PDB file of C-alpha atoms and ligand atoms in Angstrom:
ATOM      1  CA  UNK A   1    -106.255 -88.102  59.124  1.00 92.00           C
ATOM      2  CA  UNK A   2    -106.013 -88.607  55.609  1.00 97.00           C
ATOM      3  CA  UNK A   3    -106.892 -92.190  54.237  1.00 98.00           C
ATOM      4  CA  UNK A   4    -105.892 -93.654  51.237  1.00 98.00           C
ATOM      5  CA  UNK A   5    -107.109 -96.188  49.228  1.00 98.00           C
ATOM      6  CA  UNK A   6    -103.982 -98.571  47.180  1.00 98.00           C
ATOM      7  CA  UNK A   7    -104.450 -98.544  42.850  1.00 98.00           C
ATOM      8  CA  UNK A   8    -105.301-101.692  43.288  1.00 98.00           C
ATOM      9  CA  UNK A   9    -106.955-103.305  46.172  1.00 98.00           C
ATOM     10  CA  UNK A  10    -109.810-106.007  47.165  1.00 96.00           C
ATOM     11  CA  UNK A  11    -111.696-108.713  45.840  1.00 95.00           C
ATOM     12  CA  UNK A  12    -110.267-109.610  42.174  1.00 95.00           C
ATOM     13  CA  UNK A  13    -112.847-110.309  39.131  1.00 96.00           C
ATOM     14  CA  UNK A  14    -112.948-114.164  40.232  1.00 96.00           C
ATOM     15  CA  UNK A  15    -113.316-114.134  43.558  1.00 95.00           C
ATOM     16  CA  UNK A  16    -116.431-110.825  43.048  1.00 95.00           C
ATOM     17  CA  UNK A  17    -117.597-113.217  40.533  1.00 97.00           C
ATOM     18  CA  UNK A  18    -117.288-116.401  42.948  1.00 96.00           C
ATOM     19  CA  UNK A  19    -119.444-114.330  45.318  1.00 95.00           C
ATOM     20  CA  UNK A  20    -122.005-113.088  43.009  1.00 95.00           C
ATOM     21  CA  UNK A  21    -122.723-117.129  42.256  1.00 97.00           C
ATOM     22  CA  UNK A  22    -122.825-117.741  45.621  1.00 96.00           C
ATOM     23  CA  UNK A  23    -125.188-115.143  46.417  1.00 94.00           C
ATOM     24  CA  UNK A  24    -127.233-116.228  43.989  1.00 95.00           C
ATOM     25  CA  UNK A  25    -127.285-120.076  44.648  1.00 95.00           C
ATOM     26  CA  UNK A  26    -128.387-118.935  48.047  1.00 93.00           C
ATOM     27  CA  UNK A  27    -131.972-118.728  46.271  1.00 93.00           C
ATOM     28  CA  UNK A  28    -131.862-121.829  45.263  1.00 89.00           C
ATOM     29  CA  UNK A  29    -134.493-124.803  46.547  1.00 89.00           C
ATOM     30  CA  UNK A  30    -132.987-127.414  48.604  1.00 91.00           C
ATOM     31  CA  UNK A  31    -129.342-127.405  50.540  1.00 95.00           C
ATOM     32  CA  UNK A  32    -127.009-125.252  49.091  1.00 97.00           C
ATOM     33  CA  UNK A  33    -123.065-125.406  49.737  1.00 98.00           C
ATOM     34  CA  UNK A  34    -119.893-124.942  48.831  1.00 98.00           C
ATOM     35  CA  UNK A  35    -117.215-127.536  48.393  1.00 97.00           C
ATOM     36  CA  UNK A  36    -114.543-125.662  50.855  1.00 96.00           C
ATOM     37  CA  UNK A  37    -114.556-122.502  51.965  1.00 94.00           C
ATOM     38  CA  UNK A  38    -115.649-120.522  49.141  1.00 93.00           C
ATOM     39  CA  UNK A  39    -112.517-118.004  49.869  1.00 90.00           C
ATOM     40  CA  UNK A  40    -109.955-117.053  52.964  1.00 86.00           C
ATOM     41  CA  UNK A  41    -112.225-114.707  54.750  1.00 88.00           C
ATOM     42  CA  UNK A  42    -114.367-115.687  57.745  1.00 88.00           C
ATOM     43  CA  UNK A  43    -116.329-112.799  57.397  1.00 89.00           C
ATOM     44  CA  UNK A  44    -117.820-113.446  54.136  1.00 91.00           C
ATOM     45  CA  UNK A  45    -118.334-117.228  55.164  1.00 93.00           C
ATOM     46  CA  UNK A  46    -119.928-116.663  58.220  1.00 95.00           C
ATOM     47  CA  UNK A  47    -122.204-114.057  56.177  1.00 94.00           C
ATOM     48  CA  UNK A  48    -123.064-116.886  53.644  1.00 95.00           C
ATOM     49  CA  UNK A  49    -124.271-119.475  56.001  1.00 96.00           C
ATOM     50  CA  UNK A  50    -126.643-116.736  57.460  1.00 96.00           C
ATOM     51  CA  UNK A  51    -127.512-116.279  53.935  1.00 95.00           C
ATOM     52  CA  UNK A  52    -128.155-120.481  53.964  1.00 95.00           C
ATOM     53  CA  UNK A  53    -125.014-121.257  52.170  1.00 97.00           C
ATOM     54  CA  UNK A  54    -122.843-123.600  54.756  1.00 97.00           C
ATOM     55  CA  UNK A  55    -119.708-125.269  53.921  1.00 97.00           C
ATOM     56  CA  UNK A  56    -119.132-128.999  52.621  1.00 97.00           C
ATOM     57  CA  UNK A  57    -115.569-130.015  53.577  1.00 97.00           C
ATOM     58  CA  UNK A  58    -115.088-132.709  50.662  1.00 96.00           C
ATOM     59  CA  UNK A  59    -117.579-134.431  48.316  1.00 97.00           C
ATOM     60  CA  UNK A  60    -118.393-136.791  51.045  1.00 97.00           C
ATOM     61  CA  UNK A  61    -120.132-134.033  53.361  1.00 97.00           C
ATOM     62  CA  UNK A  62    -122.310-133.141  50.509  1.00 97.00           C
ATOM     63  CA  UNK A  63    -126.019-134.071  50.828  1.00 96.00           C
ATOM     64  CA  UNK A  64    -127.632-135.973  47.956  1.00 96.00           C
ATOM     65  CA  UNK A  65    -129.488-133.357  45.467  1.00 96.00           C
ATOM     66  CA  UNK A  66    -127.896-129.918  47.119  1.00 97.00           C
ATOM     67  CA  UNK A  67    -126.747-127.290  44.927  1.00 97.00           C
ATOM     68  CA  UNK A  68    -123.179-127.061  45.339  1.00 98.00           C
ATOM     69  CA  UNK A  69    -120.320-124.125  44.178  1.00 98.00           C
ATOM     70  CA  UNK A  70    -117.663-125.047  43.102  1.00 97.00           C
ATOM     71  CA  UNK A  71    -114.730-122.075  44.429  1.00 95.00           C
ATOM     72  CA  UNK A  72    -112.263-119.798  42.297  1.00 94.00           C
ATOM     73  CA  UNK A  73    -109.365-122.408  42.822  1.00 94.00           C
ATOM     74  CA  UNK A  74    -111.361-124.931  40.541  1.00 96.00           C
ATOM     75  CA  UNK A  75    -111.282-128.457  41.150  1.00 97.00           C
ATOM     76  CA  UNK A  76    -109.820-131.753  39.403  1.00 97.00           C
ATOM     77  CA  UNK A  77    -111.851-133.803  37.022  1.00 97.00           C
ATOM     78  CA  UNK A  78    -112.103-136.742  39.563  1.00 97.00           C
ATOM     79  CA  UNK A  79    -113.383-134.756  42.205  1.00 98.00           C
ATOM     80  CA  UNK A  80    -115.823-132.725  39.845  1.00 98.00           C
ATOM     81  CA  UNK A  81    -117.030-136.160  38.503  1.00 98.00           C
ATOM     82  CA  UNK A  82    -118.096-136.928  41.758  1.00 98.00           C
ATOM     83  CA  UNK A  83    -119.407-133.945  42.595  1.00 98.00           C
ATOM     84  CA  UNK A  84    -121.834-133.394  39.892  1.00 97.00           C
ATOM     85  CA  UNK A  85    -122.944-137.476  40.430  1.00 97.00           C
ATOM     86  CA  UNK A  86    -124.206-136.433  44.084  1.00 96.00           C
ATOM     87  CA  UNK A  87    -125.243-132.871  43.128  1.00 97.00           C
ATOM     88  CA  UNK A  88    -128.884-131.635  42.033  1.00 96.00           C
ATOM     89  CA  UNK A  89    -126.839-128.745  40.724  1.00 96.00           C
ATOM     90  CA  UNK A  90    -123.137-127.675  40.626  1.00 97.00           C
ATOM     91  CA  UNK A  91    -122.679-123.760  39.904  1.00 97.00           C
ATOM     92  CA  UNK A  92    -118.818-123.738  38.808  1.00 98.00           C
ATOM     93  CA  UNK A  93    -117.460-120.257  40.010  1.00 97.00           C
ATOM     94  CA  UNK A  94    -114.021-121.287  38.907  1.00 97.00           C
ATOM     95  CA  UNK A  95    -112.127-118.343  37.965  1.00 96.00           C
ATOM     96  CA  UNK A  96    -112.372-117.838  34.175  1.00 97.00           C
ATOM     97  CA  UNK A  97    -108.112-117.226  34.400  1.00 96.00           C
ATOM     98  CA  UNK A  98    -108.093-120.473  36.385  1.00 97.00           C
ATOM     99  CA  UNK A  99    -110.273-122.649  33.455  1.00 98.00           C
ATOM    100  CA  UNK A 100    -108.071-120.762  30.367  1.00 98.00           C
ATOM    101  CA  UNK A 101    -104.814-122.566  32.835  1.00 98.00           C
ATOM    102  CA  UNK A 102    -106.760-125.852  33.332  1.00 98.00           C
ATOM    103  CA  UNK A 103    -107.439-125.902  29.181  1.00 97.00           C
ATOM    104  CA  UNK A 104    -103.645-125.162  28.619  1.00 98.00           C
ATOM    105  CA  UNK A 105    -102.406-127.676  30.846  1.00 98.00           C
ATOM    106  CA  UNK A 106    -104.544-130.249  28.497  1.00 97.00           C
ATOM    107  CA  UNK A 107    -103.565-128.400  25.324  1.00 97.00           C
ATOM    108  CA  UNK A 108    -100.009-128.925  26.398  1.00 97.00           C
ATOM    109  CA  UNK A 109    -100.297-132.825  27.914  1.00 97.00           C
ATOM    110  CA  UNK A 110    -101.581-133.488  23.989  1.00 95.00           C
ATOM    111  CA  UNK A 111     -98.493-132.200  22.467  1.00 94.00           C
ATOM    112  CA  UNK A 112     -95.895-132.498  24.800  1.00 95.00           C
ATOM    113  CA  UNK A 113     -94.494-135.624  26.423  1.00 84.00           C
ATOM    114  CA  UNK A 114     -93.773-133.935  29.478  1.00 96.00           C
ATOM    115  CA  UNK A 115     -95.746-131.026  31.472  1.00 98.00           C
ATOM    116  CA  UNK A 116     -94.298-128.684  34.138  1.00 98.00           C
ATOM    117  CA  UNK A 117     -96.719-127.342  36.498  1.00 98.00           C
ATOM    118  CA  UNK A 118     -95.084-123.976  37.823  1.00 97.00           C
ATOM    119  CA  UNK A 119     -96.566-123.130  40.898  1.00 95.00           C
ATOM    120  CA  UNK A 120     -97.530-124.245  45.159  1.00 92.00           C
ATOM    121  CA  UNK A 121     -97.339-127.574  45.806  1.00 94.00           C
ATOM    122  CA  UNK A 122    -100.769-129.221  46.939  1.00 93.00           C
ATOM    123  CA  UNK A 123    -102.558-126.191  46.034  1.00 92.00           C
ATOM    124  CA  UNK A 124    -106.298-126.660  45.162  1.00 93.00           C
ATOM    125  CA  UNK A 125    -105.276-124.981  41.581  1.00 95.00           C
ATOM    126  CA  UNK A 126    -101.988-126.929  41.107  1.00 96.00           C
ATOM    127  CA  UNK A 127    -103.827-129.957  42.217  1.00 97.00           C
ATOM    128  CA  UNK A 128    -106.330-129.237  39.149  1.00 97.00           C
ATOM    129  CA  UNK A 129    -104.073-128.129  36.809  1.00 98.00           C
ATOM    130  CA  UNK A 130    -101.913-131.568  37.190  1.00 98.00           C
ATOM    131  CA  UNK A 131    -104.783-133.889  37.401  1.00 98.00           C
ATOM    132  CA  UNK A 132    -105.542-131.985  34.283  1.00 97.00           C
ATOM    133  CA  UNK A 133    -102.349-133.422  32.376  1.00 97.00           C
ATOM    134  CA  UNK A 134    -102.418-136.673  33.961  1.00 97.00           C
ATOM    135  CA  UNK A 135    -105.797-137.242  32.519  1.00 95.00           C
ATOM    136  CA  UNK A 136    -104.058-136.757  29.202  1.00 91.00           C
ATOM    137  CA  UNK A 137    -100.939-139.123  29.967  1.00 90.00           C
ATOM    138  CA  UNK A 138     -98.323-136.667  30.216  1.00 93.00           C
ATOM    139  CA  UNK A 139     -95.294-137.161  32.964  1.00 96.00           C
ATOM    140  CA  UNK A 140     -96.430-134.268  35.129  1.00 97.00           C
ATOM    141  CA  UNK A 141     -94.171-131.677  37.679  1.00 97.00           C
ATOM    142  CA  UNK A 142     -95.021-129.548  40.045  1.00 98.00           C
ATOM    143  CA  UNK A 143     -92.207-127.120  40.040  1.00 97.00           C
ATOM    144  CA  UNK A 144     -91.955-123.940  42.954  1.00 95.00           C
ATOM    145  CA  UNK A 145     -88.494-123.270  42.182  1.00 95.00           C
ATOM    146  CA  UNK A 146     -85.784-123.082  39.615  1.00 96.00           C
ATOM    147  CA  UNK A 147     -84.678-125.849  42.284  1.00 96.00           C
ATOM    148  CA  UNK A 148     -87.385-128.200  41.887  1.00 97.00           C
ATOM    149  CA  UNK A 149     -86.531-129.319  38.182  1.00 97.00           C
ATOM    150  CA  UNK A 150     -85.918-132.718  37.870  1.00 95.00           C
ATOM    151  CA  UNK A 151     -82.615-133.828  36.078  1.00 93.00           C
ATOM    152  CA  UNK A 152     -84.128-136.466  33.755  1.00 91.00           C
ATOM    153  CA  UNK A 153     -87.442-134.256  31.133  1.00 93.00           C
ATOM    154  CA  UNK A 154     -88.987-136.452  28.755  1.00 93.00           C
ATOM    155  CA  UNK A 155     -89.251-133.963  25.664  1.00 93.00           C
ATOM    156  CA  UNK A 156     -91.016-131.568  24.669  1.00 96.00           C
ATOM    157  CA  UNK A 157     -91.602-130.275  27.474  1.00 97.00           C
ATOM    158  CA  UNK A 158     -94.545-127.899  28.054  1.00 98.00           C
ATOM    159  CA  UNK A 159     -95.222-125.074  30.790  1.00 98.00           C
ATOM    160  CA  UNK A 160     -98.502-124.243  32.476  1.00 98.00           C
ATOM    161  CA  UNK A 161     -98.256-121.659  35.589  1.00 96.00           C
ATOM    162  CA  UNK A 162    -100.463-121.226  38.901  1.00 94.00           C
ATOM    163  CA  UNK A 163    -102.148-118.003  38.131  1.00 93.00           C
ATOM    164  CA  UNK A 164    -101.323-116.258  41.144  1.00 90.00           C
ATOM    165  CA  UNK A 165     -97.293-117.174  40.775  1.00 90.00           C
ATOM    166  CA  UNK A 166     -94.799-114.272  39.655  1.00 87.00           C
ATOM    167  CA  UNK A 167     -93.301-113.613  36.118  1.00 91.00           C
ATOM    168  CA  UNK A 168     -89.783-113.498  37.749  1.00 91.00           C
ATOM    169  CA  UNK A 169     -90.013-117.090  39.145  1.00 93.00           C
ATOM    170  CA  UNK A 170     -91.500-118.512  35.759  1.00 96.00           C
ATOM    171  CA  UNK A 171     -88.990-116.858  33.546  1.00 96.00           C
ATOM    172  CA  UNK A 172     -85.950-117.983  36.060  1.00 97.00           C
ATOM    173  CA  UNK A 173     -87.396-121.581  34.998  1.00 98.00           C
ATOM    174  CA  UNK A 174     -87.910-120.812  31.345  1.00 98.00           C
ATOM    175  CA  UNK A 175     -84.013-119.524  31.358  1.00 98.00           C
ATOM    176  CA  UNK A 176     -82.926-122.758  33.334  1.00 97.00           C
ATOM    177  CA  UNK A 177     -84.666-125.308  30.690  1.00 97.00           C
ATOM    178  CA  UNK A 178     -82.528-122.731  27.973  1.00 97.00           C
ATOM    179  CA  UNK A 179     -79.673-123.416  29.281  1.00 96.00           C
ATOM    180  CA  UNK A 180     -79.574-127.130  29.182  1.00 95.00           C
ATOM    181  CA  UNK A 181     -80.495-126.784  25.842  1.00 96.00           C
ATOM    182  CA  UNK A 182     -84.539-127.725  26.264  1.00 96.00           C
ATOM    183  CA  UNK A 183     -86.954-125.081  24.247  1.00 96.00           C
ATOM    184  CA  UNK A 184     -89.948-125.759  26.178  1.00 97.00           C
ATOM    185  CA  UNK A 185     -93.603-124.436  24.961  1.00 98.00           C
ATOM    186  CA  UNK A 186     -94.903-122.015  27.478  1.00 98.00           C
ATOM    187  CA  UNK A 187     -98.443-120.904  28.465  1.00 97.00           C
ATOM    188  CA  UNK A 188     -98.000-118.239  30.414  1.00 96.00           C
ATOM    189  CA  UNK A 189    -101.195-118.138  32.539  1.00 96.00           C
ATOM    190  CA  UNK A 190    -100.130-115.761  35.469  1.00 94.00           C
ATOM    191  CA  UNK A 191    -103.109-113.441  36.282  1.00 93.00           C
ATOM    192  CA  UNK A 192    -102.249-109.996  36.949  1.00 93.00           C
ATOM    193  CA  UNK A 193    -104.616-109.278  40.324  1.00 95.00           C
ATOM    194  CA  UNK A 194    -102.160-110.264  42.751  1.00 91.00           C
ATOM    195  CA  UNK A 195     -98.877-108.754  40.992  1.00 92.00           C
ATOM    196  CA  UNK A 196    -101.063-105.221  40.586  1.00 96.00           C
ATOM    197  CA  UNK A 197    -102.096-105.223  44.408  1.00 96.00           C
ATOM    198  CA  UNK A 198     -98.508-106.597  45.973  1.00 94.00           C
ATOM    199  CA  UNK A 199     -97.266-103.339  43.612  1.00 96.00           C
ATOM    200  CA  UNK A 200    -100.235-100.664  44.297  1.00 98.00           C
ATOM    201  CA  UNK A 201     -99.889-101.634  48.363  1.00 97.00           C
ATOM    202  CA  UNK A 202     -95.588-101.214  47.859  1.00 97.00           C
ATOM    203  CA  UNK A 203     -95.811 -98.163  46.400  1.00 98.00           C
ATOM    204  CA  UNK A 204     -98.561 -96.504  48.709  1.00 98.00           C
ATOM    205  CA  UNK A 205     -96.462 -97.972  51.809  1.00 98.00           C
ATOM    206  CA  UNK A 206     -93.659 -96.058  51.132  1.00 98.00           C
ATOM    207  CA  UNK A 207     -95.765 -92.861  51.063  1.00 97.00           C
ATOM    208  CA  UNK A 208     -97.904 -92.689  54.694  1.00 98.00           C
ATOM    209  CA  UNK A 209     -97.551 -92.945  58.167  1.00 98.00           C
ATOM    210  CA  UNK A 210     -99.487 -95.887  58.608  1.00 98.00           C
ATOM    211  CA  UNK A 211    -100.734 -99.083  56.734  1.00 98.00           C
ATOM    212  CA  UNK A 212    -103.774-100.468  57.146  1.00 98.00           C
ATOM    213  CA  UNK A 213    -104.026-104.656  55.453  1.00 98.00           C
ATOM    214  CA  UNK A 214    -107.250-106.086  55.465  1.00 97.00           C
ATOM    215  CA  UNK A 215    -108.276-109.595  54.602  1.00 94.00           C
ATOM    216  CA  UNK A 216    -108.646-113.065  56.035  1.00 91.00           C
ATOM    217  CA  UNK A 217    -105.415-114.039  58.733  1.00 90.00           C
ATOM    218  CA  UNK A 218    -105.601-117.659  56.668  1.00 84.00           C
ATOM    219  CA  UNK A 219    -105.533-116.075  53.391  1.00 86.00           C
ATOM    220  CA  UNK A 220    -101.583-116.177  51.958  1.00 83.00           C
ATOM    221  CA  UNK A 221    -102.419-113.335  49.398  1.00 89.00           C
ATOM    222  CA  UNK A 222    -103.115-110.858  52.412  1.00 93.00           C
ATOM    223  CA  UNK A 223    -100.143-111.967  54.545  1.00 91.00           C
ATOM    224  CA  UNK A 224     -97.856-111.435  51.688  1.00 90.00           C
ATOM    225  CA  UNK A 225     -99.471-107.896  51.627  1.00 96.00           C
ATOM    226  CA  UNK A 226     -98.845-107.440  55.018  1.00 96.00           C
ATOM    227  CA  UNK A 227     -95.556-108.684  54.854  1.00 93.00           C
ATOM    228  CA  UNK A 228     -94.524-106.173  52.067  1.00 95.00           C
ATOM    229  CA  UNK A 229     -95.923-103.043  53.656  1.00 97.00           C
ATOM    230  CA  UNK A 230     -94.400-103.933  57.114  1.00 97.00           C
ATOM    231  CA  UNK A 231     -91.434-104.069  54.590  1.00 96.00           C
ATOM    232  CA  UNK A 232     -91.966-100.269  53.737  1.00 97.00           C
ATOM    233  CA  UNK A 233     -94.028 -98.942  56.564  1.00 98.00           C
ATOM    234  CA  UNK A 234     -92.919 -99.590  60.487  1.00 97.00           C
ATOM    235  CA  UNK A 235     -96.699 -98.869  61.080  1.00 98.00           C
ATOM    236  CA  UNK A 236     -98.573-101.708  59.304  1.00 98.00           C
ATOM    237  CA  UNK A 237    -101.410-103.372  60.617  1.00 98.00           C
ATOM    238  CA  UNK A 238    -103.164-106.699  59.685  1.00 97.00           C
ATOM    239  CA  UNK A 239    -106.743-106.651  60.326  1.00 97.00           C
ATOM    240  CA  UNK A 240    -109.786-108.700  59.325  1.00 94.00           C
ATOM    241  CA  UNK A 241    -112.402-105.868  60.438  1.00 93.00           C
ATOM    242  CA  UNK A 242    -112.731-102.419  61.310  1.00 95.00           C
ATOM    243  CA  UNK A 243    -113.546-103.411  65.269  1.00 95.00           C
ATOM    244  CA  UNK A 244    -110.594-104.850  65.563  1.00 97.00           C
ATOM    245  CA  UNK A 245    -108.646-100.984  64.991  1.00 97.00           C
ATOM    246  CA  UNK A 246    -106.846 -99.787  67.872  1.00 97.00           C
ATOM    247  CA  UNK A 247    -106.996 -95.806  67.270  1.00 96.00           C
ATOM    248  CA  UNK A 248    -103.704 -95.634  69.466  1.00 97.00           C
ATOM    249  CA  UNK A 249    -102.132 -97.015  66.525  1.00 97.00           C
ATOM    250  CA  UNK A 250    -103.155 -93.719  64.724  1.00 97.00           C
ATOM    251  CA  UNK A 251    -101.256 -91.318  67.096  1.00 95.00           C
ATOM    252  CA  UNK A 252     -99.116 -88.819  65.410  1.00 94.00           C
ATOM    253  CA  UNK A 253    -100.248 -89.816  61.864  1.00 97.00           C
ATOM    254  CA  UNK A 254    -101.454 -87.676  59.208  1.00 97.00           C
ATOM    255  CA  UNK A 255    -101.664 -90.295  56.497  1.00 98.00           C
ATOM    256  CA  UNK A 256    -103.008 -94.036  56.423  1.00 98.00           C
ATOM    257  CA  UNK A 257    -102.719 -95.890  53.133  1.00 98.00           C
ATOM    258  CA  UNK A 258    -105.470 -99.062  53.279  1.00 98.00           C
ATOM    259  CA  UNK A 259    -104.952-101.938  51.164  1.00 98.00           C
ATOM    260  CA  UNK A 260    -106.813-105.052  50.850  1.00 97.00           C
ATOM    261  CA  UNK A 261    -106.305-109.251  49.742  1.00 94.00           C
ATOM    262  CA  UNK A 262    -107.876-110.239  46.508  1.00 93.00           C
ATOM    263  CA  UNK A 263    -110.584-111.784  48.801  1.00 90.00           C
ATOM    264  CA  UNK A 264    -111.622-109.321  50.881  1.00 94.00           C
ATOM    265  CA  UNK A 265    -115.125-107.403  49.156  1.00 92.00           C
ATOM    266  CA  UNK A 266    -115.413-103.408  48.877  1.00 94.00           C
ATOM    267  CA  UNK A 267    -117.863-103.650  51.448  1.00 93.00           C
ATOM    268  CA  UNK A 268    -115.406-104.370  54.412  1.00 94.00           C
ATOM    269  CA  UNK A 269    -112.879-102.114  52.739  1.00 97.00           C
ATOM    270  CA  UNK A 270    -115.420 -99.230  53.032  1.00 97.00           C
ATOM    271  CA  UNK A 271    -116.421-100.300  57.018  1.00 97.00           C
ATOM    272  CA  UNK A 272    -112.502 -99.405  57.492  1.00 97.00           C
ATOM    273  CA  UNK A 273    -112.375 -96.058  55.521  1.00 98.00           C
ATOM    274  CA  UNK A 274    -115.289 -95.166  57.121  1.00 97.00           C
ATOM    275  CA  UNK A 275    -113.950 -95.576  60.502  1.00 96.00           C
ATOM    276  CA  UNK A 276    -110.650 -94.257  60.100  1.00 97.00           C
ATOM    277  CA  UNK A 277    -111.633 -90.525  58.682  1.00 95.00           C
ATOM    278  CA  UNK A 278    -113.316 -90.267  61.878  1.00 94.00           C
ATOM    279  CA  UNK A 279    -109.724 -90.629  63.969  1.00 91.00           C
TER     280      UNK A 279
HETATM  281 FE1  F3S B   1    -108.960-115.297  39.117  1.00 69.06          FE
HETATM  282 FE2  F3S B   1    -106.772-113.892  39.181  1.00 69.06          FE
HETATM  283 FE3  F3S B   1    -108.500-113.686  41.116  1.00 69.06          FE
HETATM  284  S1  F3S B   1    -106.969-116.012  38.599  1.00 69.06           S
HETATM  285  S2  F3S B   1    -109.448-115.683  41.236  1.00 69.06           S
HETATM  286  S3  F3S B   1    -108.832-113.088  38.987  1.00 69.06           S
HETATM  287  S4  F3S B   1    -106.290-113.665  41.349  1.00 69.06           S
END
């Protein structure tokens, strides 16, 4: 069987960076954690609490003096505030794209009177990037939708966007605020991992006879995968490691395409290519 590896696949530069940290905090004297999971695998958590690197559900959990990460998602201002007052250390693995979003939605509070946050409701990022724009006293929005905008803007109003949202949904936005006659200052932060990967796995589904996901079940970057090469490819499989592969799945195929979540490290992408050339 033939196996092939999406364009684009696995761990994006903040979450391999996130890791690296990690790995290296796991040296560290004294307690070391990090505040939530440090990403949607259990694989890689379980391997960094063998490493000594356990999880701290909120601030509260964290023991005085322990060296603590800080994820890719980032975190608000109130909660790094107390973080680093309880911390011997904090090692901030937010995602550079994350902190250049975080320093628009500031930028923007300054200038504008009003700040729309495009992007997931109650996400960790969101969260950050409209505690962000509070701090500054704009009147803050989290908007998902073209649906979402409220009917009253103070003006001008500025955009910041969730790195992981989609172009379409922020320009469908942009266009609405045009069309009531509102010119609003945009900072496109959209990152480009998650776009190239949903494309790369779309375009290598429609190729094979089988598709094989990996990455975390809880992790919403992998399930959209999933859901787009089930989309493309009757014979698409969800899996978070190689012993979970049926090889019945495999019968009568010639070609398996193998794609994998922005959180899911070359080193459990490999396990599965490794396995499958020997079907
Ligand atoms: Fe950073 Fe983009 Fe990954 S924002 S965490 S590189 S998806």
């Amino acid at each position: 069987m033939d196996v092939l590896r999406a364009k684009h696949a696995g761990a994006c530069y903040g979450v391999g960076r996130a890791l690296d940290l990690a790995q290296e905090a796991s040296c560290a004297q004294g307690v070391v954690c990090t505040l939530g999971p440090l990403i949607h695998n259990p694989h890689v958590v379980e391997s960094l609490e063998r490493q000594g690197v356990f999880v701290a559900p909120d601030v509260d959990s964290v023991p005085d003096g322990a060296t603590v990460v800080i994820r890719s998602h980032g975190v608000t201002p109130d909660v790094m505030r107390a973080v680093s007052a309880k911390a011997g250390e904090v090692i901030d693995a937010t995602c550079p794209f994350v902190q250049r979003a975080q320093v628009g939605a500031e930028e923007l509070a300054a200038r504008c009177g009003c700040v729309l946050v495009v992007g997931e409701s109650g996400h960790p990022e969101v969260e950050g990037l409209v505690a962000r724009a509070k701090e500054a006293q704009a009147h803050v929005c989290v908007v998902s939708s073209v649906n979402d905008i409220p009917d009253d803007l103070p003006q001008p109003v500025g955009i910041v966007v969730q790195t992981t949202q989609r172009s379409e949904n922020l320009n469908s936005v942009i266009d609405a605020l045009r069309a009531r006659g509102i010119a609003p200052e945009v900072k496109n932060t959209i990152c480009t991992a998650t776009r190239k990967r949903q494309d790369a796995a779309a375009s290598l589904a429609q190729k094979v006879d089988a598709m094989v996901v990996i990455g975390g079940r809880n992790s919403s970057n992998t399930t959209r995968l999933a859901e787009i090469c089930k989309a493309r490819c009757a014979k698409s499989f969800h899996i978070e490691s190689a012993e979970e592969i049926d090889p019945a799945w495999f019968e009568g195929v010639d070609t398996v395409g193998v794609t994998a979540g922005a959180s899911t490290p070359d080193d459990q992408i490999k396990a599965v290519e490794d396995f499958l050339v020997t079907l």
